[in-house]
Amino acid sequence: MKTACFFPDRYIAVMIAAVITGLWEGLVHIGILSPLFFPPPTVIAVTLFRWLFNGKLTPHLAATLSRALTGFAVGALSGLAAGLTMGWSERVRTVTDPFIAAAHPVPKIAVFPLIMIIFGIGEMSKIAVAALSAFFPMAINTVTGVRQISPLYFEVARNYGAKPFKMFTRVIIPGSLPMMLTGMRLALNNSLTLTIAAELVSAQKGLGAMIWLSWETLRTEELYASLIITALLGICFNMLVQFAAKRLIPWQKGIS
Amino acid sequence: MNFKCQELSKVYSPDNRTIPVLENVNFSVTEGEFVCIVGPSGCGKTTLLRLIAGLLEPTSGQICFNAGENRKQPRNVMVFQEHGLFPWMTVLDNVAFGPEMQGTGKHEGRELARSLIIQTGLADFSQCYPHQLSTGMHQRAAIARAFAADPRMLLMDEPFSALDAQTKLLLREELLRIWKDRRKTVVYVTHDIEEAILLGDRVLVMTGRPGTVREDIPIPIPRPRNLTDGDYPRLREIKQHIWKMLEHEVRQSLSRYR
Ligand SMILES: Nc1ncnc2c1ncn2[C@@H]1O[C@H](COP(=O)(O)OP(=O)(O)O)[C@@H](O)[C@H]1O
Ligand SMILES: [Mg+2]
């Protein structure tokens, strides 16, 4: 329910953020907070703007983006294919279920050293770990999506004489699309997380490398600035999927 | 299309139990007939329809169809109680689903769908998704979809039971109007005795379970029929008769649930 409040809730959140930032700035200046751990927000902002205009940020951002997105594309597409096959065929599902169940809970970053041995320390290993982390949520959510389609709709389609191809394009795909998009959101988040984690360990370029370098050189304001960029990237990814959901599933209550 | 059920039986066997649902069901339906099947909840009406639709196999017995294989018409189309429309398609796409499955051209299929949408009074809602419709409009669309598929027979499973009394009356009239235009064979399942005798050329009374057709009552009274007018004492008589036959069953099932 919306009441005629002088400050809508959204503005209250913005005001709280502003107050905290102001307090932070003030506390550093009067010497209560150490600028070594908490560089004043103004300094962080200046760092961000410097990066934006001196071109230092672009190559790092580009490296992270291309790794995360390539990994996402490879992982999510194969996850989608796997998920649809598993959702479609009971036999495939029975055979593959134990493997998925065993492999899914393994934290993918733990596999990274192994992946580096196989793919080398170049781009491939980072893309591979991102792809691996995108594969599982995509596959699992797609299977769930196909499985939760009410049997009624399969029956209706069959009753109207739908052939397998039409069953696929008119029932299975649209029926599982909401879950697929959930899988996509998780897959995108995972590939970003894993890309940055991999970059922390082994990269010259990328947001992860930036974060690591600012820690090594104890430039805390750069650490904060890289974190802000990373957070913004994550938010962008989520908004992208939300936008896609709005366009692709207009029949879902509550989305449109 | 006419068909004949011969000694039809169905036993469900979920996890090692056996549930006999239909036992020795016999009846026949002739071309263009509107046959109502009435019976208490759980007596196997839906099961019987699904057998006729070919969505289930009988445990024993058979159904003989005499369809005279013509064109690419589907043999039958089922209308469900509710939620039968695809939630991911607009009303238009839902109604055009039959023609689409039959390989009719997209344009032609949509034209066909549009004319049925207009006939069922949904012209303003053709671009809506099912969740935006009231239950009444939803069932109108389901009926439009069934007729758009131009099946040789319609199987309707309590299509109006989720509607309020007013809407129910309206939709019954509309159904009869469309049916008169096209003279399809209709098998209409309901638990509502009044509905059965208002709509059907014949009423099959089922008891059970295991369900079986206990009586086959012809209703040679012209439509539209009305129970409240004084004109149709015969209808009330039939209603009384069926009610007596089912009363015992209903009481039994009530005491079972208590
Ligand atoms: N797939 C099934 N497996 C086991 N039992 C079922 C199944 N479908 C229906 N039944 C049982 O069969 C009986 C008849 O069901 P149904 O045909 O839906 O009756 P009606 O439509 O007359 O209410 C019910 O008791 C129901 O519980
Ligand atoms: Mg039923």
PDB file of N, CA and C in Angstrom, chain A residues 154-156 158-159, chain B residues 49-57 75-76 78 80:
ATOM      1  N   PHE A 154       1.213 -30.618 -21.648  1.00  0.00           N
ATOM      2  CA  PHE A 154       1.676 -31.650 -22.580  1.00  0.00           C
ATOM      3  C   PHE A 154       0.470 -32.394 -23.140  1.00  0.00           C
ATOM      4  N   GLU A 155      -0.487 -32.649 -22.249  1.00  0.00           N
ATOM      5  CA  GLU A 155      -1.677 -33.379 -22.651  1.00  0.00           C
ATOM      6  C   GLU A 155      -2.474 -32.578 -23.679  1.00  0.00           C
ATOM      7  N   VAL A 156      -2.652 -31.290 -23.393  1.00  0.00           N
ATOM      8  CA  VAL A 156      -3.388 -30.438 -24.326  1.00  0.00           C
ATOM      9  C   VAL A 156      -2.698 -30.444 -25.692  1.00  0.00           C
ATOM     10  N   ARG A 158      -0.694 -32.620 -26.959  1.00  0.00           N
ATOM     11  CA  ARG A 158      -0.817 -33.935 -27.587  1.00  0.00           C
ATOM     12  C   ARG A 158      -2.226 -34.105 -28.161  1.00  0.00           C
ATOM     13  N   ASN A 159      -3.200 -33.649 -27.382  1.00  0.00           N
ATOM     14  CA  ASN A 159      -4.593 -33.745 -27.797  1.00  0.00           C
ATOM     15  C   ASN A 159      -4.855 -32.980 -29.104  1.00  0.00           C
TER      16      ASN A 159
ATOM     17  N   LEU B  49     -13.509 -39.701 -20.115  1.00  0.00           N
ATOM     18  CA  LEU B  49     -13.226 -38.762 -21.207  1.00  0.00           C
ATOM     19  C   LEU B  49     -11.816 -38.949 -21.746  1.00  0.00           C
ATOM     20  N   ARG B  50     -10.876 -39.146 -20.824  1.00  0.00           N
ATOM     21  CA  ARG B  50      -9.480 -39.306 -21.246  1.00  0.00           C
ATOM     22  C   ARG B  50      -9.290 -40.594 -22.042  1.00  0.00           C
ATOM     23  N   LEU B  51     -10.101 -41.601 -21.712  1.00  0.00           N
ATOM     24  CA  LEU B  51     -10.065 -42.831 -22.510  1.00  0.00           C
ATOM     25  C   LEU B  51     -10.578 -42.559 -23.923  1.00  0.00           C
ATOM     26  N   ILE B  52     -11.705 -41.842 -23.995  1.00  0.00           N
ATOM     27  CA  ILE B  52     -12.274 -41.530 -25.307  1.00  0.00           C
ATOM     28  C   ILE B  52     -11.299 -40.666 -26.112  1.00  0.00           C
ATOM     29  N   ALA B  53     -10.622 -39.740 -25.400  1.00  0.00           N
ATOM     30  CA  ALA B  53      -9.677 -38.847 -26.081  1.00  0.00           C
ATOM     31  C   ALA B  53      -8.431 -39.580 -26.549  1.00  0.00           C
ATOM     32  N   GLY B  54      -8.211 -40.783 -26.023  1.00  0.00           N
ATOM     33  CA  GLY B  54      -6.995 -41.505 -26.402  1.00  0.00           C
ATOM     34  C   GLY B  54      -5.792 -41.075 -25.585  1.00  0.00           C
ATOM     35  N   LEU B  55      -6.035 -40.327 -24.498  1.00  0.00           N
ATOM     36  CA  LEU B  55      -4.928 -39.908 -23.642  1.00  0.00           C
ATOM     37  C   LEU B  55      -4.599 -40.998 -22.634  1.00  0.00           C
ATOM     38  N   LEU B  56      -5.493 -41.969 -22.516  1.00  0.00           N
ATOM     39  CA  LEU B  56      -5.288 -43.109 -21.618  1.00  0.00           C
ATOM     40  C   LEU B  56      -5.681 -44.374 -22.371  1.00  0.00           C
ATOM     41  N   GLU B  57      -5.091 -45.503 -21.980  1.00  0.00           N
ATOM     42  CA  GLU B  57      -5.474 -46.787 -22.561  1.00  0.00           C
ATOM     43  C   GLU B  57      -6.395 -47.515 -21.587  1.00  0.00           C
ATOM     44  N   ARG B  75      -9.255 -35.998 -34.344  1.00  0.00           N
ATOM     45  CA  ARG B  75     -10.380 -36.837 -34.005  1.00  0.00           C
ATOM     46  C   ARG B  75     -11.224 -36.181 -32.916  1.00  0.00           C
ATOM     47  N   ASN B  76     -10.536 -35.656 -31.921  1.00  0.00           N
ATOM     48  CA  ASN B  76     -11.282 -35.011 -30.852  1.00  0.00           C
ATOM     49  C   ASN B  76     -10.422 -33.941 -30.212  1.00  0.00           C
ATOM     50  N   MET B  78     -10.223 -31.791 -26.390  1.00  0.00           N
ATOM     51  CA  MET B  78     -10.733 -31.800 -25.035  1.00  0.00           C
ATOM     52  C   MET B  78     -10.763 -30.372 -24.480  1.00  0.00           C
ATOM     53  N   PHE B  80     -10.852 -28.516 -20.878  1.00  0.00           N
ATOM     54  CA  PHE B  80     -10.669 -28.850 -19.473  1.00  0.00           C
ATOM     55  C   PHE B  80     -11.422 -27.897 -18.566  1.00  0.00           C
TER      56      PHE B  80
END
